[in-house]
Amino acid sequence: MGSVLAASSPSPALVPGGAGQGGAGLVTVPPGFSMPPVSPITPSSASGQPTEETEPPLPNPGTYEECHRKCKEVFPVQMEGVRLVVNKGLSNHFQVSHTINLSTLGESGYRFGATYVGSKQIGPAESFPVMVGDMDNTGSLNAQIIHQLTTGVRSKIAIQTQQHKFVNWQCDMEYRGEDFTSAVTLGNPDVLVGSGILVAHYLQSLTPALALGGELVYHRRPGEEGAVTSLVGRYTGNNYVATLTLGGAGAHATYYHKANDQLQVGVEFEASTRTQETSASFGYQLDLQKANLQFKGTVDSNWVVGATLEKKLVPLPLSLALGAFLNHRKNKFQCGFNVTIG
């Protein structure tokens, strides 16, 4: 679903069967929340036997903001300073995390996070409700609650405070049909002032490989209001995904290709009508499963080169990550080192 907030999140490792991914939202949602696949239905005659073969129904296309996610997961995440994360599972439903950030550019600090997963089983890797939150040493809070109300309806509430004061909050409602997904997001509504942000998404499967959809973003505040629309198309092949978004704000195109079990590559192009700027990026991910090693690299048209290396020290619950980014045009270099326990 669309998100009008952005913040860091605690580790989502508690959710069973999940596979990590960062996204853009108030807090990173723990993985494993895709809707279960719809089983094909074969019409039967009065005797209870199939009368004729029919094509299986079209698959659910997922959510609108997941269209470019496959390609974005290939690119490395920028790192700076030293980061220590300690995850502790207290039960099958509850987990806490401690994060210490030491930075030379930004603020250093400590964050405490907690994740709760309920006992309502929707699928083999899905349980609800899910509550995720973290608070730093200044008292700023990021929290999110996700719940599956019915088989197709899912809701989410996210809040953000800064030093004990409410800054942002949003409410999402998503409906997943057999071959489409629709969602509505309401952010920072204020009835008295007459301000707020409304985001509507719709994504429809036309064929098993092709999905088309659109987005409407409407914002209003005293003396100002406006709307921005965009259209998206996604084509999914056997080992690749091509996505294109066109709208009043510009264009965004991504291409993801899985060469083999070890190598994945992605290409991204963005053009903004507001800043009149364009950029292109190339990224790749190399997985050496026998060595428990993952390497990601990227280079873009602004001559920014970056890479991250992650090593899991099996059988110890410990992983190490090292990242470095170099901006040739601005002659700037930054690097980071992460240690995750648990």
mmCIF file of C-alpha atoms in Angstrom:
data_model
loop_
_atom_site.group_PDB
_atom_site.id
_atom_site.type_symbol
_atom_site.label_atom_id
_atom_site.label_comp_id
_atom_site.label_asym_id
_atom_site.label_seq_id
_atom_site.Cartn_x
_atom_site.Cartn_y
_atom_site.Cartn_z
ATOM 1 C CA MET A 1 0.000 0.000 0.000
ATOM 2 C CA GLY A 2 1.028 3.563 -0.496
ATOM 3 C CA SER A 3 2.994 5.131 2.314
ATOM 4 C CA VAL A 4 3.383 8.817 3.111
ATOM 5 C CA LEU A 5 5.784 8.258 5.990
ATOM 6 C CA ALA A 6 9.362 7.026 6.066
ATOM 7 C CA ALA A 7 11.497 5.865 8.964
ATOM 8 C CA SER A 8 13.780 3.128 10.171
ATOM 9 C CA SER A 9 12.417 -0.119 11.530
ATOM 10 C CA PRO A 10 13.404 -2.875 13.883
ATOM 11 C CA SER A 11 14.482 -6.255 12.598
ATOM 12 C CA PRO A 12 11.573 -8.314 11.227
ATOM 13 C CA ALA A 13 13.212 -11.675 11.871
ATOM 14 C CA LEU A 14 10.426 -12.888 14.143
ATOM 15 C CA VAL A 15 7.940 -13.634 11.381
ATOM 16 C CA PRO A 16 8.300 -17.317 10.434
ATOM 17 C CA GLY A 17 9.260 -18.086 6.865
ATOM 18 C CA GLY A 18 10.087 -14.469 5.983
ATOM 19 C CA ALA A 19 12.759 -13.251 3.623
ATOM 20 C CA GLY A 20 14.126 -9.812 4.360
ATOM 21 C CA GLN A 21 13.479 -6.632 2.369
ATOM 22 C CA GLY A 22 13.434 -2.930 2.964
ATOM 23 C CA GLY A 23 10.696 -0.885 1.661
ATOM 24 C CA ALA A 24 9.543 2.469 2.062
ATOM 25 C CA GLY A 25 7.142 2.944 4.826
ATOM 26 C CA LEU A 26 7.043 4.262 8.336
ATOM 27 C CA VAL A 27 8.518 1.025 9.557
ATOM 28 C CA THR A 28 9.724 -1.916 7.479
ATOM 29 C CA VAL A 29 6.993 -4.486 7.557
ATOM 30 C CA PRO A 30 8.136 -7.977 8.642
ATOM 31 C CA PRO A 31 8.363 -10.237 5.581
ATOM 32 C CA GLY A 32 5.958 -12.953 4.548
ATOM 33 C CA PHE A 33 2.721 -10.977 4.083
ATOM 34 C CA SER A 34 1.809 -11.888 0.504
ATOM 35 C CA MET A 35 -1.709 -13.164 0.002
ATOM 36 C CA PRO A 36 -2.048 -16.950 -0.421
ATOM 37 C CA PRO A 37 -2.468 -18.080 -4.034
ATOM 38 C CA VAL A 38 -5.942 -18.722 -5.355
ATOM 39 C CA SER A 39 -6.629 -22.345 -6.266
ATOM 40 C CA PRO A 40 -7.962 -22.961 -9.780
ATOM 41 C CA ILE A 41 -11.675 -23.818 -9.942
ATOM 42 C CA THR A 42 -12.968 -26.409 -12.389
ATOM 43 C CA PRO A 43 -16.703 -26.300 -13.133
ATOM 44 C CA SER A 44 -18.520 -29.564 -12.468
ATOM 45 C CA SER A 45 -21.596 -31.150 -13.951
ATOM 46 C CA ALA A 46 -24.592 -32.338 -11.973
ATOM 47 C CA SER A 47 -22.865 -35.685 -11.436
ATOM 48 C CA GLY A 48 -19.960 -33.939 -9.750
ATOM 49 C CA GLN A 49 -17.461 -34.694 -12.550
ATOM 50 C CA PRO A 50 -15.635 -31.962 -14.552
ATOM 51 C CA THR A 51 -17.528 -31.221 -17.747
ATOM 52 C CA GLU A 52 -14.781 -29.313 -19.576
ATOM 53 C CA GLU A 53 -11.328 -27.939 -19.110
ATOM 54 C CA THR A 54 -11.097 -24.235 -18.322
ATOM 55 C CA GLU A 55 -8.185 -21.880 -18.046
ATOM 56 C CA PRO A 56 -6.969 -21.212 -14.498
ATOM 57 C CA PRO A 57 -7.896 -17.811 -13.078
ATOM 58 C CA LEU A 58 -5.471 -14.933 -13.376
ATOM 59 C CA PRO A 59 -3.067 -14.526 -10.444
ATOM 60 C CA ASN A 60 -3.232 -11.681 -7.946
ATOM 61 C CA PRO A 61 -0.739 -9.007 -9.118
ATOM 62 C CA GLY A 62 0.347 -7.953 -5.622
ATOM 63 C CA THR A 63 0.392 -4.347 -4.477
ATOM 64 C CA TYR A 64 1.146 -1.220 -6.484
ATOM 65 C CA GLU A 65 4.296 -0.277 -4.582
ATOM 66 C CA GLU A 66 5.726 -3.784 -5.034
ATOM 67 C CA CYS A 67 5.992 -3.293 -8.805
ATOM 68 C CA HIS A 68 9.581 -1.939 -8.702
ATOM 69 C CA ARG A 69 10.639 -3.783 -5.546
ATOM 70 C CA LYS A 70 12.173 -6.808 -7.265
ATOM 71 C CA CYS A 71 14.720 -4.606 -9.024
ATOM 72 C CA LYS A 72 15.395 -2.352 -6.036
ATOM 73 C CA GLU A 73 16.286 -5.336 -3.838
ATOM 74 C CA VAL A 74 19.329 -5.966 -6.049
ATOM 75 C CA PHE A 75 20.901 -2.573 -5.250
ATOM 76 C CA PRO A 76 23.035 -2.157 -2.108
ATOM 77 C CA VAL A 77 21.787 -0.022 0.787
ATOM 78 C CA GLN A 78 24.056 2.872 1.643
ATOM 79 C CA MET A 79 25.932 2.450 4.917
ATOM 80 C CA GLU A 80 27.803 4.940 7.092
ATOM 81 C CA GLY A 81 29.516 4.592 10.466
ATOM 82 C CA VAL A 82 29.240 1.594 12.793
ATOM 83 C CA ARG A 83 25.973 -0.160 13.597
ATOM 84 C CA LEU A 84 25.410 -2.917 16.153
ATOM 85 C CA VAL A 85 22.099 -4.809 16.226
ATOM 86 C CA VAL A 86 21.187 -7.395 18.855
ATOM 87 C CA ASN A 87 17.966 -9.384 18.296
ATOM 88 C CA LYS A 88 16.437 -11.443 21.087
ATOM 89 C CA GLY A 89 13.438 -13.721 20.675
ATOM 90 C CA LEU A 90 11.459 -13.901 23.909
ATOM 91 C CA SER A 91 8.797 -16.303 22.623
ATOM 92 C CA ASN A 92 7.225 -17.586 19.405
ATOM 93 C CA HIS A 93 5.266 -14.338 19.162
ATOM 94 C CA PHE A 94 7.493 -11.668 20.687
ATOM 95 C CA GLN A 95 10.960 -10.326 19.858
ATOM 96 C CA VAL A 96 12.985 -7.304 20.946
ATOM 97 C CA SER A 97 16.011 -5.626 19.370
ATOM 98 C CA HIS A 98 18.715 -3.207 20.483
ATOM 99 C CA THR A 99 20.465 -0.983 17.941
ATOM 100 C CA ILE A 100 23.456 1.274 18.502
ATOM 101 C CA ASN A 101 24.496 3.702 15.744
ATOM 102 C CA LEU A 102 27.858 5.501 15.750
ATOM 103 C CA SER A 103 28.108 8.027 12.913
ATOM 104 C CA THR A 104 30.583 10.702 11.843
ATOM 105 C CA LEU A 105 28.056 12.506 9.605
ATOM 106 C CA GLY A 106 24.716 12.185 11.384
ATOM 107 C CA GLU A 107 23.599 11.731 14.963
ATOM 108 C CA SER A 108 24.691 8.734 16.998
ATOM 109 C CA GLY A 109 22.193 7.070 19.271
ATOM 110 C CA TYR A 110 20.382 4.007 20.586
ATOM 111 C CA ARG A 111 17.083 2.471 19.474
ATOM 112 C CA PHE A 112 14.927 -0.132 21.175
ATOM 113 C CA GLY A 113 12.581 -2.135 18.977
ATOM 114 C CA ALA A 114 9.864 -4.690 19.574
ATOM 115 C CA THR A 115 7.934 -6.987 17.227
ATOM 116 C CA TYR A 116 4.782 -8.958 18.063
ATOM 117 C CA VAL A 117 3.140 -11.520 15.778
ATOM 118 C CA GLY A 118 -0.311 -12.829 16.709
ATOM 119 C CA SER A 119 -1.703 -16.337 16.509
ATOM 120 C CA LYS A 120 -4.255 -15.809 13.705
ATOM 121 C CA GLN A 121 -2.845 -18.055 10.983
ATOM 122 C CA ILE A 122 -3.730 -16.942 7.446
ATOM 123 C CA GLY A 123 -1.159 -18.929 5.468
ATOM 124 C CA PRO A 124 1.891 -21.127 6.033
ATOM 125 C CA ALA A 125 4.043 -18.015 6.554
ATOM 126 C CA GLU A 126 1.399 -15.491 7.597
ATOM 127 C CA SER A 127 0.153 -14.680 11.083
ATOM 128 C CA PHE A 128 -1.759 -11.654 12.315
ATOM 129 C CA PRO A 129 -1.990 -9.181 13.937
ATOM 130 C CA VAL A 130 1.541 -7.801 13.559
ATOM 131 C CA MET A 131 2.802 -4.932 15.708
ATOM 132 C CA VAL A 132 6.203 -3.364 15.042
ATOM 133 C CA GLY A 133 7.740 -0.383 16.798
ATOM 134 C CA ASP A 134 10.986 1.242 17.853
ATOM 135 C CA MET A 135 11.978 4.194 20.035
ATOM 136 C CA ASP A 136 15.275 6.074 20.191
ATOM 137 C CA ASN A 137 17.053 7.697 23.115
ATOM 138 C CA THR A 138 15.310 11.057 22.493
ATOM 139 C CA GLY A 139 11.828 9.536 22.872
ATOM 140 C CA SER A 140 10.893 9.522 19.171
ATOM 141 C CA LEU A 141 8.627 6.601 18.285
ATOM 142 C CA ASN A 142 7.830 4.757 15.066
ATOM 143 C CA ALA A 143 5.051 2.180 15.266
ATOM 144 C CA GLN A 144 2.887 0.140 12.925
ATOM 145 C CA ILE A 145 -0.009 -2.279 13.341
ATOM 146 C CA ILE A 146 -1.088 -4.652 10.540
ATOM 147 C CA HIS A 147 -4.120 -6.914 10.715
ATOM 148 C CA GLN A 148 -5.921 -9.211 8.279
ATOM 149 C CA LEU A 149 -9.587 -8.377 8.831
ATOM 150 C CA THR A 150 -10.976 -10.866 6.307
ATOM 151 C CA THR A 151 -9.574 -13.150 3.621
ATOM 152 C CA GLY A 152 -9.103 -10.251 1.213
ATOM 153 C CA VAL A 153 -9.108 -7.143 3.424
ATOM 154 C CA ARG A 154 -5.978 -5.987 5.247
ATOM 155 C CA SER A 155 -5.561 -2.832 7.315
ATOM 156 C CA LYS A 156 -2.551 -0.916 8.593
ATOM 157 C CA ILE A 157 -2.102 1.969 11.015
ATOM 158 C CA ALA A 158 1.232 3.764 11.316
ATOM 159 C CA ILE A 159 2.273 6.610 13.623
ATOM 160 C CA GLN A 160 5.403 8.674 14.087
ATOM 161 C CA THR A 161 6.289 10.917 17.011
ATOM 162 C CA GLN A 162 9.252 13.192 17.527
ATOM 163 C CA GLN A 163 10.327 13.910 21.078
ATOM 164 C CA HIS A 164 6.895 13.059 22.539
ATOM 165 C CA LYS A 165 4.954 15.039 19.899
ATOM 166 C CA PHE A 166 2.826 13.490 17.145
ATOM 167 C CA VAL A 167 4.339 14.239 13.734
ATOM 168 C CA ASN A 168 2.659 11.911 11.238
ATOM 169 C CA TRP A 169 0.075 9.185 11.159
ATOM 170 C CA GLN A 170 -1.626 7.232 8.406
ATOM 171 C CA CYS A 171 -4.302 4.594 7.932
ATOM 172 C CA ASP A 172 -4.325 2.093 5.052
ATOM 173 C CA MET A 173 -6.985 -0.284 3.773
ATOM 174 C CA GLU A 174 -6.211 -2.905 1.136
ATOM 175 C CA TYR A 175 -8.426 -5.369 -0.705
ATOM 176 C CA ARG A 176 -7.018 -8.265 -2.727
ATOM 177 C CA GLY A 177 -9.284 -9.981 -5.204
ATOM 178 C CA GLU A 178 -8.478 -12.999 -7.345
ATOM 179 C CA ASP A 179 -6.855 -10.932 -10.113
ATOM 180 C CA PHE A 180 -6.630 -7.375 -8.752
ATOM 181 C CA THR A 181 -5.547 -5.327 -5.744
ATOM 182 C CA SER A 182 -6.974 -1.985 -4.627
ATOM 183 C CA ALA A 183 -5.789 0.159 -1.733
ATOM 184 C CA VAL A 184 -6.536 3.507 -0.103
ATOM 185 C CA THR A 185 -4.169 5.427 2.194
ATOM 186 C CA LEU A 186 -5.144 8.423 4.326
ATOM 187 C CA GLY A 187 -2.268 10.426 5.774
ATOM 188 C CA ASN A 188 -2.269 13.201 8.396
ATOM 189 C CA PRO A 189 -6.006 14.002 8.092
ATOM 190 C CA ASP A 190 -7.179 17.140 9.918
ATOM 191 C CA VAL A 191 -10.904 17.805 9.625
ATOM 192 C CA LEU A 192 -10.778 21.133 11.461
ATOM 193 C CA VAL A 193 -8.057 22.623 9.276
ATOM 194 C CA GLY A 194 -9.120 20.763 6.145
ATOM 195 C CA SER A 195 -5.790 19.199 5.295
ATOM 196 C CA GLY A 196 -4.500 15.723 4.541
ATOM 197 C CA ILE A 197 -3.185 13.355 1.899
ATOM 198 C CA LEU A 198 -5.199 10.698 0.076
ATOM 199 C CA VAL A 199 -3.510 7.986 -2.003
ATOM 200 C CA ALA A 200 -5.467 5.449 -4.085
ATOM 201 C CA HIS A 201 -3.919 2.441 -5.861
ATOM 202 C CA TYR A 202 -5.320 -0.127 -8.281
ATOM 203 C CA LEU A 203 -3.475 -2.980 -10.004
ATOM 204 C CA GLN A 204 -5.133 -5.470 -12.383
ATOM 205 C CA SER A 205 -3.799 -8.653 -13.985
ATOM 206 C CA LEU A 206 -4.675 -8.740 -17.693
ATOM 207 C CA THR A 207 -2.721 -11.906 -18.455
ATOM 208 C CA PRO A 208 -0.612 -14.223 -16.265
ATOM 209 C CA ALA A 209 2.417 -12.088 -17.203
ATOM 210 C CA LEU A 210 0.995 -8.573 -17.693
ATOM 211 C CA ALA A 211 -0.433 -6.288 -15.005
ATOM 212 C CA LEU A 212 -1.613 -2.674 -15.393
ATOM 213 C CA GLY A 213 -2.636 -0.171 -12.744
ATOM 214 C CA GLY A 214 -2.753 3.423 -11.632
ATOM 215 C CA GLU A 215 -2.154 5.740 -8.686
ATOM 216 C CA LEU A 216 -3.891 8.917 -7.554
ATOM 217 C CA VAL A 217 -2.275 11.192 -4.961
ATOM 218 C CA TYR A 218 -4.443 14.043 -3.661
ATOM 219 C CA HIS A 219 -3.181 16.544 -1.088
ATOM 220 C CA ARG A 220 -4.884 19.499 0.514
ATOM 221 C CA ARG A 221 -3.984 22.165 3.031
ATOM 222 C CA PRO A 222 -5.224 25.717 3.675
ATOM 223 C CA GLY A 223 -4.814 27.709 0.484
ATOM 224 C CA GLU A 224 -3.431 24.837 -1.564
ATOM 225 C CA GLU A 225 -4.609 21.569 -3.067
ATOM 226 C CA GLY A 226 -3.600 19.367 -5.971
ATOM 227 C CA ALA A 227 -3.573 15.887 -7.429
ATOM 228 C CA VAL A 228 -1.001 13.771 -9.253
ATOM 229 C CA THR A 229 -1.831 10.660 -11.266
ATOM 230 C CA SER A 230 0.410 7.962 -12.687
ATOM 231 C CA LEU A 231 0.050 4.702 -14.595
ATOM 232 C CA VAL A 232 2.121 1.544 -14.196
ATOM 233 C CA GLY A 233 2.674 -1.513 -16.353
ATOM 234 C CA ARG A 234 4.570 -4.631 -15.339
ATOM 235 C CA TYR A 235 5.524 -7.652 -17.436
ATOM 236 C CA THR A 236 6.825 -10.756 -15.695
ATOM 237 C CA GLY A 237 8.750 -13.386 -17.638
ATOM 238 C CA ASN A 238 10.296 -16.663 -16.564
ATOM 239 C CA ASN A 239 13.433 -15.005 -15.174
ATOM 240 C CA TYR A 240 12.864 -11.262 -15.585
ATOM 241 C CA VAL A 241 10.516 -8.437 -14.613
ATOM 242 C CA ALA A 242 10.101 -5.191 -16.600
ATOM 243 C CA THR A 243 8.170 -2.286 -15.057
ATOM 244 C CA LEU A 244 7.317 1.209 -16.302
ATOM 245 C CA THR A 245 5.606 4.050 -14.407
ATOM 246 C CA LEU A 246 4.479 7.224 -16.202
ATOM 247 C CA GLY A 247 2.828 10.223 -14.599
ATOM 248 C CA GLY A 248 2.783 13.943 -14.055
ATOM 249 C CA ALA A 249 5.818 13.702 -11.762
ATOM 250 C CA GLY A 250 7.953 11.951 -14.380
ATOM 251 C CA ALA A 251 8.900 8.451 -15.470
ATOM 252 C CA HIS A 252 10.379 5.487 -13.646
ATOM 253 C CA ALA A 253 11.487 2.287 -15.397
ATOM 254 C CA THR A 254 13.168 -0.807 -13.952
ATOM 255 C CA TYR A 255 14.345 -4.114 -15.370
ATOM 256 C CA TYR A 256 15.230 -7.126 -13.219
ATOM 257 C CA HIS A 257 16.920 -10.248 -14.569
ATOM 258 C CA LYS A 258 17.886 -13.435 -12.766
ATOM 259 C CA ALA A 259 20.803 -14.949 -14.659
ATOM 260 C CA ASN A 260 21.151 -18.021 -12.428
ATOM 261 C CA ASP A 261 20.870 -19.085 -8.798
ATOM 262 C CA GLN A 262 23.866 -16.928 -7.892
ATOM 263 C CA LEU A 263 23.647 -13.796 -10.065
ATOM 264 C CA GLN A 264 20.867 -11.198 -10.305
ATOM 265 C CA VAL A 265 21.069 -7.847 -12.099
ATOM 266 C CA GLY A 266 18.884 -4.764 -12.227
ATOM 267 C CA VAL A 267 18.700 -1.549 -14.285
ATOM 268 C CA GLU A 268 16.792 1.547 -13.146
ATOM 269 C CA PHE A 269 15.945 4.775 -14.981
ATOM 270 C CA GLU A 270 14.290 7.847 -13.432
ATOM 271 C CA ALA A 271 13.232 11.165 -14.974
ATOM 272 C CA SER A 272 11.726 13.979 -12.896
ATOM 273 C CA THR A 273 9.608 16.747 -14.397
ATOM 274 C CA ARG A 274 10.014 18.879 -11.262
ATOM 275 C CA THR A 275 13.822 18.939 -11.140
ATOM 276 C CA GLN A 276 14.314 18.363 -14.885
ATOM 277 C CA GLU A 277 16.900 15.690 -14.099
ATOM 278 C CA THR A 278 17.382 12.104 -15.223
ATOM 279 C CA SER A 279 19.464 9.284 -13.793
ATOM 280 C CA ALA A 280 20.261 5.686 -14.669
ATOM 281 C CA SER A 281 21.621 3.004 -12.340
ATOM 282 C CA PHE A 282 22.967 -0.505 -12.741
ATOM 283 C CA GLY A 283 23.114 -2.954 -9.859
ATOM 284 C CA TYR A 284 23.890 -6.607 -9.304
ATOM 285 C CA GLN A 285 23.703 -9.168 -6.517
ATOM 286 C CA LEU A 286 25.947 -12.200 -6.172
ATOM 287 C CA ASP A 287 24.994 -14.969 -3.726
ATOM 288 C CA LEU A 288 27.518 -17.616 -2.717
ATOM 289 C CA GLN A 289 25.297 -19.875 -0.653
ATOM 290 C CA LYS A 290 27.986 -22.423 0.206
ATOM 291 C CA ALA A 291 30.134 -19.636 1.643
ATOM 292 C CA ASN A 292 27.125 -17.818 3.239
ATOM 293 C CA LEU A 293 28.270 -14.702 1.391
ATOM 294 C CA GLN A 294 26.291 -12.009 -0.414
ATOM 295 C CA PHE A 295 27.774 -9.185 -2.494
ATOM 296 C CA LYS A 296 25.886 -6.222 -3.992
ATOM 297 C CA GLY A 297 27.284 -3.519 -6.248
ATOM 298 C CA THR A 298 25.999 -0.485 -8.133
ATOM 299 C CA VAL A 299 27.099 2.334 -10.436
ATOM 300 C CA ASP A 300 24.939 5.194 -11.714
ATOM 301 C CA SER A 301 25.086 8.001 -14.269
ATOM 302 C CA ASN A 302 26.214 10.466 -11.563
ATOM 303 C CA TRP A 303 29.399 8.416 -11.157
ATOM 304 C CA VAL A 304 28.471 7.105 -7.729
ATOM 305 C CA VAL A 305 29.954 3.651 -7.156
ATOM 306 C CA GLY A 306 28.959 1.544 -4.161
ATOM 307 C CA ALA A 307 29.100 -1.990 -2.849
ATOM 308 C CA THR A 308 28.160 -4.009 0.241
ATOM 309 C CA LEU A 309 29.447 -7.367 1.437
ATOM 310 C CA GLU A 310 27.525 -9.490 3.954
ATOM 311 C CA LYS A 311 28.890 -12.614 5.595
ATOM 312 C CA LYS A 312 26.941 -14.967 7.865
ATOM 313 C CA LEU A 313 29.094 -16.831 10.367
ATOM 314 C CA VAL A 314 27.196 -20.115 10.495
ATOM 315 C CA PRO A 315 26.471 -21.832 12.895
ATOM 316 C CA LEU A 316 26.832 -18.718 15.059
ATOM 317 C CA PRO A 317 23.836 -16.326 15.041
ATOM 318 C CA LEU A 318 26.130 -13.592 13.766
ATOM 319 C CA SER A 319 26.400 -11.688 10.488
ATOM 320 C CA LEU A 320 28.870 -9.014 9.398
ATOM 321 C CA ALA A 321 28.297 -6.392 6.705
ATOM 322 C CA LEU A 322 30.721 -3.904 5.146
ATOM 323 C CA GLY A 323 29.733 -1.154 2.738
ATOM 324 C CA ALA A 324 31.524 1.613 0.839
ATOM 325 C CA PHE A 325 30.267 4.347 -1.516
ATOM 326 C CA LEU A 326 32.313 6.795 -3.580
ATOM 327 C CA ASN A 327 30.937 9.875 -5.350
ATOM 328 C CA HIS A 328 33.493 10.772 -8.029
ATOM 329 C CA ARG A 329 31.890 14.091 -8.988
ATOM 330 C CA LYS A 330 31.729 15.459 -5.429
ATOM 331 C CA ASN A 331 34.903 13.636 -4.372
ATOM 332 C CA LYS A 332 33.163 12.178 -1.312
ATOM 333 C CA PHE A 333 33.669 8.771 0.254
ATOM 334 C CA GLN A 334 31.822 7.033 3.050
ATOM 335 C CA CYS A 335 31.880 3.548 4.472
ATOM 336 C CA GLY A 336 30.014 1.585 7.113
ATOM 337 C CA PHE A 337 30.278 -1.561 9.166
ATOM 338 C CA ASN A 338 27.323 -3.502 10.605
ATOM 339 C CA VAL A 339 27.260 -6.309 13.144
ATOM 340 C CA THR A 340 24.021 -8.239 13.679
ATOM 341 C CA ILE A 341 23.632 -10.741 16.518
ATOM 342 C CA GLY A 342 20.593 -12.979 16.578
#
